[in-house]
């Protein structure tokens, strides 16, 4: 191994170590003292509930672990958005599990909580996966009610989705394991089957204090809406459990009886490990986001037996397209080539930039995968489309539009891995969040923004300088450097993968060595939902 490889390896493993450290902190939810208080009530935490429910030693993936990070500091923070979401296996069946974390503001809903719950339901709807809600929430976080209550993608959309999912035949099971109040009370009762835990679970539209204030009735919460009331008097719930584990065991028994599902029919054979060592990824991936490297070498360490059959290998070389298998599943890969390439015409093309020929190739390949019902995997390390008179005169906008059109109208499931840069329109063409990937994750090396921090700082600096000079405040070299550094630092914070993950622009930041698991579980989930639409790119200016 050369010195550069070792430097890259050290850099990337430090980033991975930072990821693991931050995940450890996030998993504490509201903190150790609140976890202890939770346990003192005889309750498991959200993560303990999910761990008990999911099959032991079976793989699982967590959606939105960093949701809300650094977003609500003035309100005391909201780790993981106050809700834990995992895709895993219950009695061998793949399910989505959503658990309120009552150690975070009593499980109250922040704006990001609503967004994360909707994302969980979206995954269930797209893939027709059963979804299990483990409810323990004080309802809407009142100081921010205007940002979570009334809009289309706010709190009420959850219950609308409950109804739509039921009409689609998607199994929904809810266990009330703590508070379930006000509008939130509709979620478990709009599910197919509802359980409630004795003494700790409660459901009511208004608690005892509000009932007293509203109609003058004096009643305690347990009598008003406890497990006995709803299991034996109102008939609101279907099962009464003696404690958390009993409720979770009942859910396992319910899931165990669910019948088989119609399959999309994606091609799968016996899985093979990559022939090339996946650990090499850390040394191949450059420490600097502007440095070149060969994306083929990354692909070889992600795919079965390191076999990658390239489509139009010698044409449009700044995008790699080809067929491979990941954990036995057949996939079509669209990846940004990050090394400088030389065309047959003798022209040099920059790595990570999309040219007209590479956009044309990707468009054709995406169409082919749709024709053959092969899921698509996008590996992003893109700085954008090529600019300048030659590209504009050659129709780069038209060719780029064709690629965006193909990505938009693709009917096979898409999965996006942000390896490095994800800038500007390149993010769109390579299936960014706006283009409905079934899952989108980032490596710790990822950067998401309109442009790089360096480029953006230069543009913003010129605007700032012009503004200052116009108001009679000349900018000398020292002041200019100070302004540049301040602007770049602010922008660099925003291009961090953690900034994106906090806002759910990505589903997770993952260890690169977990990429195969995410794609494999994603395709398995997608296989629950037969493709009902035909691929059609509509009107194109050819």
Short mmCIF file of C-alpha atoms in Angstrom, two decimals:
data_model
loop_
_atom_site.label_atom_id
_atom_site.label_comp_id
_atom_site.label_asym_id
_atom_site.label_seq_id
_atom_site.Cartn_x
_atom_site.Cartn_y
_atom_site.Cartn_z
CA UNK A 1 0.00 0.00 0.00
CA UNK A 2 1.33 3.46 -0.81
CA UNK A 3 1.58 6.40 1.57
CA UNK A 4 -1.43 8.14 0.04
CA UNK A 5 -3.56 5.04 0.62
CA UNK A 6 -2.53 5.01 4.30
CA UNK A 7 -3.34 8.72 4.72
CA UNK A 8 -6.76 8.23 3.16
CA UNK A 9 -7.38 5.21 5.37
CA UNK A 10 -6.49 7.13 8.54
CA UNK A 11 -8.69 10.06 7.50
CA UNK A 12 -11.74 7.96 6.63
CA UNK A 13 -11.47 5.71 9.68
CA UNK A 14 -11.35 8.81 11.89
CA UNK A 15 -14.59 9.94 10.24
CA UNK A 16 -16.10 6.51 10.88
CA UNK A 17 -14.99 6.64 14.51
CA UNK A 18 -16.66 10.04 14.85
CA UNK A 19 -19.87 8.58 13.37
CA UNK A 20 -19.89 5.73 15.89
CA UNK A 21 -19.22 8.11 18.77
CA UNK A 22 -22.10 10.38 17.75
CA UNK A 23 -24.44 7.41 17.30
CA UNK A 24 -23.61 6.21 20.82
CA UNK A 25 -24.61 9.61 22.20
CA UNK A 26 -27.82 9.76 20.15
CA UNK A 27 -28.90 6.34 21.39
CA UNK A 28 -29.06 7.67 24.96
CA UNK A 29 -32.14 9.67 23.94
CA UNK A 30 -33.03 12.09 26.74
CA UNK A 31 -30.06 10.95 28.83
CA UNK A 32 -29.20 8.35 31.48
CA UNK A 33 -31.20 9.97 34.29
CA UNK A 34 -34.40 10.00 32.22
CA UNK A 35 -33.79 6.40 31.16
CA UNK A 36 -33.53 5.45 34.85
CA UNK A 37 -36.83 7.24 35.62
CA UNK A 38 -38.40 5.40 32.68
CA UNK A 39 -37.20 2.04 34.03
CA UNK A 40 -38.48 2.94 37.52
CA UNK A 41 -42.00 3.02 36.06
CA UNK A 42 -41.53 -0.56 34.87
CA UNK A 43 -41.18 0.54 31.24
CA UNK A 44 -38.62 -0.35 28.59
CA UNK A 45 -37.10 2.46 26.54
CA UNK A 46 -38.02 2.86 22.86
CA UNK A 47 -34.80 1.17 21.74
CA UNK A 48 -35.18 -1.65 24.27
CA UNK A 49 -38.73 -2.25 23.03
CA UNK A 50 -37.59 -2.48 19.42
CA UNK A 51 -34.65 -4.73 20.30
CA UNK A 52 -37.00 -7.11 22.16
CA UNK A 53 -39.50 -7.12 19.31
CA UNK A 54 -37.10 -7.72 16.42
CA UNK A 55 -35.69 -11.18 15.71
CA UNK A 56 -32.36 -11.79 17.42
CA UNK A 57 -29.28 -11.82 15.17
CA UNK A 58 -31.35 -10.77 12.14
CA UNK A 59 -30.14 -7.62 10.35
CA UNK A 60 -31.90 -4.29 10.81
CA UNK A 61 -31.44 -0.73 9.63
CA UNK A 62 -32.29 2.47 11.48
CA UNK A 63 -33.95 5.39 9.70
CA UNK A 64 -33.22 8.94 10.84
CA UNK A 65 -30.98 8.32 13.86
CA UNK A 66 -29.61 11.88 13.53
CA UNK A 67 -33.00 13.52 12.90
CA UNK A 68 -33.25 16.81 14.77
CA UNK A 69 -29.58 16.96 15.74
CA UNK A 70 -28.59 20.55 16.73
CA UNK A 71 -31.97 21.84 15.51
CA UNK A 72 -33.85 22.60 18.75
CA UNK A 73 -31.16 23.58 21.23
CA UNK A 74 -33.29 26.46 22.60
CA UNK A 75 -35.90 23.83 23.54
CA UNK A 76 -33.42 21.42 25.08
CA UNK A 77 -32.79 19.35 21.95
CA UNK A 78 -34.66 16.47 20.35
CA UNK A 79 -32.33 13.44 19.88
CA UNK A 80 -33.44 11.23 16.96
CA UNK A 81 -36.50 13.45 16.61
CA UNK A 82 -37.95 11.86 19.76
CA UNK A 83 -38.85 8.69 17.86
CA UNK A 84 -36.91 5.56 16.84
CA UNK A 85 -37.61 3.99 13.44
CA UNK A 86 -36.16 0.67 12.29
CA UNK A 87 -36.72 -1.74 9.45
CA UNK A 88 -36.15 -5.28 10.67
CA UNK A 89 -37.68 -8.73 11.05
CA UNK A 90 -40.45 -9.91 13.37
CA UNK A 91 -40.94 -13.67 13.23
CA UNK A 92 -39.03 -13.66 9.94
CA UNK A 93 -41.27 -11.00 8.35
CA UNK A 94 -39.78 -7.68 7.32
CA UNK A 95 -41.54 -4.82 9.12
CA UNK A 96 -41.22 -1.11 9.85
CA UNK A 97 -41.21 -0.34 13.59
CA UNK A 98 -41.88 3.15 14.99
CA UNK A 99 -41.37 3.77 18.72
CA UNK A 100 -41.87 7.08 20.54
CA UNK A 101 -38.96 7.90 22.85
CA UNK A 102 -40.60 9.11 26.05
CA UNK A 103 -37.20 10.05 27.52
CA UNK A 104 -37.19 12.98 25.07
CA UNK A 105 -39.76 15.58 26.19
CA UNK A 106 -42.17 12.76 27.17
CA UNK A 107 -42.25 11.67 23.52
CA UNK A 108 -43.75 14.99 22.39
CA UNK A 109 -43.90 15.73 18.68
CA UNK A 110 -41.50 18.34 17.30
CA UNK A 111 -41.70 19.34 13.62
CA UNK A 112 -38.94 16.85 12.75
CA UNK A 113 -40.86 14.13 14.68
CA UNK A 114 -43.75 14.52 12.29
CA UNK A 115 -41.46 14.43 9.28
CA UNK A 116 -39.76 11.28 10.54
CA UNK A 117 -43.06 9.50 11.26
CA UNK A 118 -44.26 10.37 7.76
CA UNK A 119 -41.01 8.98 6.34
CA UNK A 120 -41.60 5.71 8.20
CA UNK A 121 -45.11 5.50 6.77
CA UNK A 122 -43.77 6.36 3.31
CA UNK A 123 -41.36 3.41 3.49
CA UNK A 124 -44.24 1.16 4.56
CA UNK A 125 -46.51 2.44 1.77
CA UNK A 126 -43.92 2.26 -1.04
CA UNK A 127 -42.87 -1.26 -0.10
CA UNK A 128 -46.19 -2.51 1.30
CA UNK A 129 -44.45 -3.52 4.53
CA UNK A 130 -46.35 -4.14 7.78
CA UNK A 131 -45.83 -1.27 10.24
CA UNK A 132 -45.83 -1.47 14.03
CA UNK A 133 -46.32 1.62 16.22
CA UNK A 134 -45.09 1.52 19.83
CA UNK A 135 -46.91 4.53 21.25
CA UNK A 136 -45.67 6.52 24.26
CA UNK A 137 -46.18 10.21 23.56
CA UNK A 138 -47.48 13.36 25.23
CA UNK A 139 -48.69 14.62 21.83
CA UNK A 140 -47.76 17.83 20.03
CA UNK A 141 -44.92 19.89 21.58
CA UNK A 142 -47.03 22.94 22.36
CA UNK A 143 -44.34 25.66 22.15
CA UNK A 144 -43.93 24.73 18.46
CA UNK A 145 -47.52 23.73 17.66
CA UNK A 146 -47.72 26.14 14.72
CA UNK A 147 -44.93 24.19 12.99
CA UNK A 148 -46.37 20.72 13.52
CA UNK A 149 -50.16 20.99 13.68
CA UNK A 150 -52.03 22.37 10.64
CA UNK A 151 -50.19 21.86 7.35
CA UNK A 152 -50.38 19.08 4.77
CA UNK A 153 -47.16 17.37 5.88
CA UNK A 154 -47.78 17.90 9.61
CA UNK A 155 -49.26 15.84 12.46
CA UNK A 156 -52.68 15.22 10.89
CA UNK A 157 -51.14 13.58 7.81
CA UNK A 158 -50.20 10.60 10.01
CA UNK A 159 -53.84 9.69 10.59
CA UNK A 160 -54.75 10.32 6.96
CA UNK A 161 -52.01 7.83 6.09
CA UNK A 162 -53.42 5.34 8.62
CA UNK A 163 -56.67 5.35 6.67
CA UNK A 164 -55.03 5.14 3.24
CA UNK A 165 -52.69 2.34 4.31
CA UNK A 166 -55.61 0.37 5.68
CA UNK A 167 -57.40 0.68 2.34
CA UNK A 168 -54.22 -0.61 0.64
CA UNK A 169 -54.21 -3.73 2.81
CA UNK A 170 -51.01 -2.77 4.65
CA UNK A 171 -50.99 -4.32 8.13
CA UNK A 172 -50.80 -1.74 10.96
CA UNK A 173 -50.43 -2.80 14.58
CA UNK A 174 -50.24 -0.35 17.50
CA UNK A 175 -49.33 -0.90 21.14
CA UNK A 176 -50.13 1.88 23.62
CA UNK A 177 -47.25 1.58 26.10
CA UNK A 178 -47.53 4.99 27.74
CA UNK A 179 -49.36 8.23 27.08
CA UNK A 180 -51.53 8.53 23.98
CA UNK A 181 -53.45 11.80 24.10
CA UNK A 182 -55.54 14.25 22.09
CA UNK A 183 -55.28 13.84 18.30
CA UNK A 184 -52.53 11.26 18.79
CA UNK A 185 -55.16 8.90 20.22
CA UNK A 186 -56.45 8.28 16.71
CA UNK A 187 -53.25 6.57 15.53
CA UNK A 188 -53.62 3.28 17.43
CA UNK A 189 -57.36 3.12 16.87
CA UNK A 190 -56.95 3.68 13.12
CA UNK A 191 -54.54 0.75 13.07
CA UNK A 192 -55.83 -2.76 12.33
CA UNK A 193 -55.22 -4.02 15.85
CA UNK A 194 -54.49 -2.12 19.05
CA UNK A 195 -52.94 -3.28 22.31
CA UNK A 196 -52.63 -1.43 25.62
CA UNK A 197 -50.33 -2.07 28.59
CA UNK A 198 -52.04 -2.23 31.98
CA UNK A 199 -51.30 0.60 34.43
CA UNK A 200 -48.80 2.39 32.14
CA UNK A 201 -50.82 2.78 28.92
CA UNK A 202 -53.61 5.34 28.58
CA UNK A 203 -55.69 6.75 25.73
CA UNK A 204 -57.92 9.80 25.87
CA UNK A 205 -58.79 12.84 23.81
CA UNK A 206 -58.46 15.00 26.94
CA UNK A 207 -56.74 14.19 30.23
CA UNK A 208 -58.28 14.53 33.68
CA UNK A 209 -57.15 18.14 34.19
CA UNK A 210 -58.63 19.27 30.88
CA UNK A 211 -61.85 17.33 31.53
CA UNK A 212 -62.19 19.10 34.89
CA UNK A 213 -61.61 22.49 33.26
CA UNK A 214 -63.90 21.81 30.30
CA UNK A 215 -66.94 20.13 31.87
CA UNK A 216 -66.27 20.13 35.62
CA UNK A 217 -65.98 16.33 35.90
CA UNK A 218 -63.51 14.97 38.46
CA UNK A 219 -61.91 11.70 37.33
CA UNK A 220 -58.46 10.10 37.42
CA UNK A 221 -56.57 9.25 34.22
CA UNK A 222 -56.66 5.48 34.78
CA UNK A 223 -60.44 5.41 35.10
CA UNK A 224 -60.78 7.87 32.24
CA UNK A 225 -58.67 6.01 29.70
CA UNK A 226 -56.59 3.21 31.17
CA UNK A 227 -56.20 -0.37 29.97
CA UNK A 228 -59.19 -1.80 31.84
CA UNK A 229 -61.47 1.00 30.61
CA UNK A 230 -60.56 0.54 26.95
CA UNK A 231 -60.33 -3.26 26.98
CA UNK A 232 -63.49 -3.97 29.00
CA UNK A 233 -65.79 -0.92 28.79
CA UNK A 234 -65.19 1.17 25.64
CA UNK A 235 -63.87 -1.64 23.45
CA UNK A 236 -61.36 0.80 21.97
CA UNK A 237 -58.42 -1.64 22.28
CA UNK A 238 -58.25 -5.30 21.24
CA UNK A 239 -55.72 -6.71 23.73
CA UNK A 240 -54.63 -5.88 27.27
CA UNK A 241 -51.03 -6.67 28.19
CA UNK A 242 -49.62 -6.92 31.71
CA UNK A 243 -46.33 -5.19 30.83
CA UNK A 244 -44.16 -4.08 27.91
CA UNK A 245 -42.73 -7.52 27.16
CA UNK A 246 -46.15 -9.11 27.24
CA UNK A 247 -47.41 -6.52 24.72
CA UNK A 248 -44.44 -7.13 22.45
CA UNK A 249 -44.91 -10.91 22.68
CA UNK A 250 -48.53 -10.45 21.60
CA UNK A 251 -47.37 -8.39 18.60
CA UNK A 252 -44.95 -11.17 17.65
CA UNK A 253 -47.81 -13.67 17.73
CA UNK A 254 -50.00 -11.44 15.56
CA UNK A 255 -47.26 -10.89 12.97
CA UNK A 256 -46.47 -14.60 12.96
CA UNK A 257 -49.94 -15.30 11.52
CA UNK A 258 -49.77 -12.81 8.62
CA UNK A 259 -50.02 -14.51 5.23
CA UNK A 260 -47.47 -14.34 2.42
CA UNK A 261 -47.20 -11.35 0.10
CA UNK A 262 -47.30 -10.85 -3.66
CA UNK A 263 -43.78 -10.37 -4.97
CA UNK A 264 -42.34 -7.92 -7.47
CA UNK A 265 -40.08 -10.69 -8.75
CA UNK A 266 -36.64 -9.08 -8.65
CA UNK A 267 -33.85 -11.47 -9.62
CA UNK A 268 -31.85 -13.04 -6.80
CA UNK A 269 -29.33 -15.86 -6.62
CA UNK A 270 -27.03 -17.09 -3.88
CA UNK A 271 -25.04 -14.24 -2.35
CA UNK A 272 -21.27 -13.99 -2.75
CA UNK A 273 -18.89 -11.72 -0.88
CA UNK A 274 -16.79 -9.24 -2.90
CA UNK A 275 -13.57 -10.82 -4.16
CA UNK A 276 -11.73 -7.57 -3.41
CA UNK A 277 -11.34 -6.58 0.26
CA UNK A 278 -14.12 -4.10 1.22
CA UNK A 279 -11.82 -2.56 3.87
CA UNK A 280 -9.78 -1.12 1.00
CA UNK A 281 -12.58 1.44 0.50
CA UNK A 282 -11.10 3.52 3.34
CA UNK A 283 -7.77 3.80 1.55
CA UNK A 284 -9.15 4.30 -1.97
CA UNK A 285 -11.53 7.15 -1.07
CA UNK A 286 -9.48 10.39 -0.97
CA UNK A 287 -9.28 12.56 2.13
CA UNK A 288 -9.95 15.61 -0.05
CA UNK A 289 -13.27 15.84 -1.85
CA UNK A 290 -11.54 17.44 -4.86
CA UNK A 291 -9.04 14.61 -5.42
CA UNK A 292 -9.48 12.04 -8.16
CA UNK A 293 -9.95 8.27 -7.75
CA UNK A 294 -11.33 5.35 -9.75
CA UNK A 295 -14.94 4.62 -8.78
CA UNK A 296 -14.64 1.17 -10.38
CA UNK A 297 -12.39 0.19 -7.48
CA UNK A 298 -15.10 1.20 -4.99
CA UNK A 299 -17.76 -0.74 -6.93
CA UNK A 300 -15.60 -3.88 -6.95
CA UNK A 301 -15.63 -3.80 -3.15
CA UNK A 302 -19.41 -3.48 -2.93
CA UNK A 303 -20.65 -6.08 -5.42
CA UNK A 304 -20.78 -9.87 -5.33
CA UNK A 305 -17.53 -11.53 -6.41
CA UNK A 306 -16.36 -8.01 -7.46
CA UNK A 307 -18.01 -8.57 -10.85
CA UNK A 308 -19.22 -5.42 -12.62
CA UNK A 309 -20.35 -5.73 -16.26
CA UNK A 310 -20.06 -2.24 -17.73
CA UNK A 311 -22.60 -0.90 -20.20
CA UNK A 312 -21.13 1.40 -22.91
CA UNK A 313 -17.80 1.31 -21.10
CA UNK A 314 -15.94 3.47 -23.61
CA UNK A 315 -18.67 6.10 -24.04
CA UNK A 316 -19.68 8.87 -21.65
CA UNK A 317 -16.98 7.79 -19.25
CA UNK A 318 -17.67 10.27 -16.42
CA UNK A 319 -20.70 8.16 -15.52
CA UNK A 320 -20.24 4.44 -14.99
CA UNK A 321 -23.19 2.21 -15.81
CA UNK A 322 -23.40 -1.54 -15.56
CA UNK A 323 -24.88 -4.68 -14.08
CA UNK A 324 -23.84 -6.47 -10.90
CA UNK A 325 -25.23 -8.34 -7.92
CA UNK A 326 -25.38 -7.17 -4.32
CA UNK A 327 -26.07 -9.90 -1.75
CA UNK A 328 -27.42 -11.99 -4.62
CA UNK A 329 -29.83 -9.32 -5.93
CA UNK A 330 -29.39 -8.21 -9.55
CA UNK A 331 -28.82 -4.42 -9.72
CA UNK A 332 -28.09 -1.76 -12.27
CA UNK A 333 -25.44 0.66 -11.06
CA UNK A 334 -25.18 4.32 -12.07
CA UNK A 335 -22.05 5.88 -10.56
CA UNK A 336 -20.01 9.02 -11.01
CA UNK A 337 -16.50 8.27 -12.25
CA UNK A 338 -14.13 10.45 -10.23
CA UNK A 339 -10.96 10.23 -12.30
CA UNK A 340 -10.06 12.38 -15.31
CA UNK A 341 -10.84 10.46 -18.48
CA UNK A 342 -9.68 10.87 -22.07
CA UNK A 343 -12.26 10.47 -24.84
CA UNK A 344 -11.64 8.78 -28.19
CA UNK A 345 -11.55 12.27 -29.68
CA UNK A 346 -8.58 13.08 -27.46
CA UNK A 347 -10.53 15.42 -25.18
CA UNK A 348 -10.05 15.40 -21.42
CA UNK A 349 -13.13 15.20 -19.18
CA UNK A 350 -13.12 16.01 -15.47
CA UNK A 351 -14.07 13.30 -13.00
CA UNK A 352 -17.30 13.83 -11.11
CA UNK A 353 -18.75 16.10 -13.83
CA UNK A 354 -21.71 15.04 -15.97
CA UNK A 355 -21.15 15.66 -19.71
CA UNK A 356 -23.69 15.33 -22.53
CA UNK A 357 -22.46 11.88 -23.54
CA UNK A 358 -22.47 10.55 -19.97
CA UNK A 359 -26.00 11.90 -19.39
CA UNK A 360 -27.12 10.24 -22.65
CA UNK A 361 -25.58 6.93 -21.59
CA UNK A 362 -27.18 7.03 -18.14
CA UNK A 363 -30.59 7.79 -19.66
CA UNK A 364 -30.39 4.76 -21.94
CA UNK A 365 -29.17 2.51 -19.13
CA UNK A 366 -31.97 3.57 -16.76
CA UNK A 367 -34.49 2.79 -19.50
CA UNK A 368 -32.89 -0.65 -19.99
CA UNK A 369 -33.13 -1.45 -16.26
CA UNK A 370 -36.79 -0.48 -16.27
CA UNK A 371 -37.35 -2.71 -19.30
CA UNK A 372 -35.75 -5.67 -17.51
CA UNK A 373 -37.15 -4.97 -14.03
CA UNK A 374 -33.76 -4.46 -12.42
CA UNK A 375 -33.47 -2.20 -9.31
CA UNK A 376 -31.17 0.81 -9.68
CA UNK A 377 -28.33 1.80 -7.36
CA UNK A 378 -26.92 5.33 -7.65
CA UNK A 379 -23.44 5.99 -6.26
CA UNK A 380 -23.09 9.75 -5.95
CA UNK A 381 -19.84 11.70 -6.08
CA UNK A 382 -20.87 14.49 -8.43
CA UNK A 383 -19.95 18.16 -8.73
CA UNK A 384 -22.66 18.88 -11.31
CA UNK A 385 -23.08 19.22 -15.08
CA UNK A 386 -20.36 20.59 -17.36
CA UNK A 387 -20.63 24.33 -18.03
CA UNK A 388 -19.20 26.67 -20.67
CA UNK A 389 -20.01 27.61 -24.27
CA UNK A 390 -18.97 24.26 -25.74
CA UNK A 391 -21.29 22.33 -23.43
CA UNK A 392 -24.16 24.80 -23.81
CA UNK A 393 -23.89 24.75 -27.60
CA UNK A 394 -23.75 20.96 -27.48
CA UNK A 395 -27.09 20.83 -25.65
CA UNK A 396 -26.00 19.89 -22.13
CA UNK A 397 -29.29 21.23 -20.73
CA UNK A 398 -31.28 18.99 -23.07
CA UNK A 399 -29.19 15.90 -22.34
CA UNK A 400 -29.28 16.60 -18.61
CA UNK A 401 -33.06 17.02 -18.78
CA UNK A 402 -33.35 13.59 -20.44
CA UNK A 403 -31.43 11.99 -17.59
CA UNK A 404 -33.52 13.78 -14.95
CA UNK A 405 -36.64 12.67 -16.84
CA UNK A 406 -35.51 9.04 -16.84
CA UNK A 407 -34.71 9.13 -13.11
CA UNK A 408 -38.05 10.82 -12.35
CA UNK A 409 -40.15 8.33 -14.31
CA UNK A 410 -38.26 5.18 -13.38
CA UNK A 411 -40.65 2.58 -11.94
CA UNK A 412 -38.09 0.12 -10.59
CA UNK A 413 -36.96 0.80 -7.02
CA UNK A 414 -34.01 3.20 -6.70
CA UNK A 415 -31.38 3.33 -3.95
CA UNK A 416 -28.95 6.20 -3.51
CA UNK A 417 -25.59 6.15 -1.74
CA UNK A 418 -23.92 9.54 -1.32
CA UNK A 419 -20.25 8.62 -1.25
CA UNK A 420 -18.69 12.05 -1.73
CA UNK A 421 -19.91 15.24 -3.38
CA UNK A 422 -23.60 15.75 -4.07
CA UNK A 423 -23.71 19.22 -5.59
CA UNK A 424 -26.31 21.18 -7.51
CA UNK A 425 -28.23 19.60 -10.36
CA UNK A 426 -25.91 16.60 -10.08
CA UNK A 427 -27.79 15.67 -6.90
CA UNK A 428 -31.03 15.66 -8.90
CA UNK A 429 -29.76 13.69 -11.89
CA UNK A 430 -28.17 11.10 -9.59
CA UNK A 431 -31.44 10.48 -7.72
CA UNK A 432 -31.31 12.82 -4.75
CA UNK A 433 -34.06 12.82 -2.10
CA UNK A 434 -36.48 14.73 -4.36
CA UNK A 435 -36.50 11.81 -6.84
CA UNK A 436 -37.99 9.20 -4.52
CA UNK A 437 -35.21 6.72 -3.84
CA UNK A 438 -36.61 3.92 -1.67
CA UNK A 439 -33.63 4.56 0.62
CA UNK A 440 -30.97 7.27 0.51
CA UNK A 441 -27.93 7.10 2.77
CA UNK A 442 -24.62 8.91 3.05
CA UNK A 443 -21.12 7.82 3.95
CA UNK A 444 -19.28 9.98 6.54
CA UNK A 445 -17.30 11.44 3.59
CA UNK A 446 -20.42 12.91 1.94
CA UNK A 447 -21.13 16.58 1.25
CA UNK A 448 -24.54 17.84 0.09
CA UNK A 449 -25.03 21.40 -1.18
CA UNK A 450 -25.60 23.59 -4.22
CA UNK A 451 -21.82 23.80 -4.60
CA UNK A 452 -18.64 23.17 -2.61
CA UNK A 453 -17.87 25.31 0.42
CA UNK A 454 -14.87 26.85 -1.34
CA UNK A 455 -16.83 27.83 -4.46
CA UNK A 456 -19.81 29.11 -2.49
CA UNK A 457 -17.58 31.18 -0.20
CA UNK A 458 -15.94 32.86 -3.20
CA UNK A 459 -19.35 33.79 -4.68
CA UNK A 460 -20.77 35.00 -1.38
CA UNK A 461 -17.58 36.93 -0.61
CA UNK A 462 -17.91 38.94 -3.82
CA UNK A 463 -21.49 39.82 -2.90
CA UNK A 464 -20.46 40.80 0.64
CA UNK A 465 -17.53 42.89 -0.60
CA UNK A 466 -19.67 44.75 -3.11
CA UNK A 467 -22.23 45.51 -0.41
CA UNK A 468 -19.62 46.84 2.02
CA UNK A 469 -17.82 48.92 -0.59
CA UNK A 470 -21.11 50.39 -1.80
CA UNK A 471 -21.79 51.61 1.74
CA UNK A 472 -18.33 53.23 1.92
CA UNK A 473 -16.52 50.49 3.82
CA UNK A 474 -13.51 49.42 1.74
CA UNK A 475 -12.28 45.85 2.24
CA UNK A 476 -8.52 45.28 2.54
CA UNK A 477 -6.77 41.93 2.07
CA UNK A 478 -6.88 41.03 5.76
CA UNK A 479 -10.58 41.83 6.05
CA UNK A 480 -11.26 39.90 2.85
CA UNK A 481 -9.57 36.79 4.24
CA UNK A 482 -11.51 37.11 7.48
CA UNK A 483 -14.79 37.38 5.60
CA UNK A 484 -13.92 34.43 3.37
CA UNK A 485 -13.05 32.20 6.35
CA UNK A 486 -16.27 33.14 8.19
CA UNK A 487 -18.45 32.50 5.14
CA UNK A 488 -16.71 29.21 4.32
CA UNK A 489 -17.03 27.94 7.89
CA UNK A 490 -20.75 28.72 7.92
CA UNK A 491 -21.26 27.03 4.56
CA UNK A 492 -19.10 24.03 5.45
CA UNK A 493 -21.33 23.37 8.46
CA UNK A 494 -24.31 23.18 6.12
CA UNK A 495 -22.71 20.75 3.64
CA UNK A 496 -21.90 18.25 6.40
CA UNK A 497 -23.68 14.89 6.10
CA UNK A 498 -24.89 15.42 9.68
CA UNK A 499 -26.67 18.64 8.71
CA UNK A 500 -28.45 16.72 5.93
CA UNK A 501 -29.27 13.75 8.16
CA UNK A 502 -30.68 16.03 10.89
CA UNK A 503 -33.22 17.30 8.35
CA UNK A 504 -33.92 13.84 6.89
CA UNK A 505 -32.51 14.77 3.48
CA UNK A 506 -30.90 11.36 3.88
CA UNK A 507 -32.18 8.35 5.83
CA UNK A 508 -28.90 7.66 7.59
CA UNK A 509 -25.14 8.13 7.73
CA UNK A 510 -23.66 4.67 7.51
CA UNK A 511 -20.41 2.76 7.78
CA UNK A 512 -19.39 2.15 4.13
CA UNK A 513 -19.06 -1.55 5.01
CA UNK A 514 -22.82 -1.63 5.78
CA UNK A 515 -23.74 -0.46 2.26
CA UNK A 516 -24.45 -3.98 0.98
CA UNK A 517 -26.83 -4.63 3.90
CA UNK A 518 -28.80 -1.42 3.28
CA UNK A 519 -29.19 -2.13 -0.43
CA UNK A 520 -30.06 -5.80 0.10
CA UNK A 521 -32.68 -5.08 2.77
CA UNK A 522 -34.01 -2.25 0.63
CA UNK A 523 -34.52 -4.49 -2.40
CA UNK A 524 -36.06 -7.20 -0.20
CA UNK A 525 -38.52 -4.59 1.07
CA UNK A 526 -39.24 -3.40 -2.47
CA UNK A 527 -39.92 -6.98 -3.52
CA UNK A 528 -43.11 -6.81 -1.38
CA UNK A 529 -44.61 -4.30 -3.83
CA UNK A 530 -45.23 -5.53 -7.39
CA UNK A 531 -44.61 -2.83 -10.04
CA UNK A 532 -47.98 -1.61 -11.32
CA UNK A 533 -46.89 1.23 -13.62
CA UNK A 534 -45.07 1.08 -16.95
CA UNK A 535 -41.94 3.10 -17.61
CA UNK A 536 -42.83 6.13 -19.73
CA UNK A 537 -40.64 9.18 -20.16
CA UNK A 538 -43.44 11.33 -21.55
CA UNK A 539 -42.64 14.22 -23.91
CA UNK A 540 -38.96 14.87 -24.59
CA UNK A 541 -37.20 17.44 -26.76
CA UNK A 542 -34.99 14.99 -28.59
#
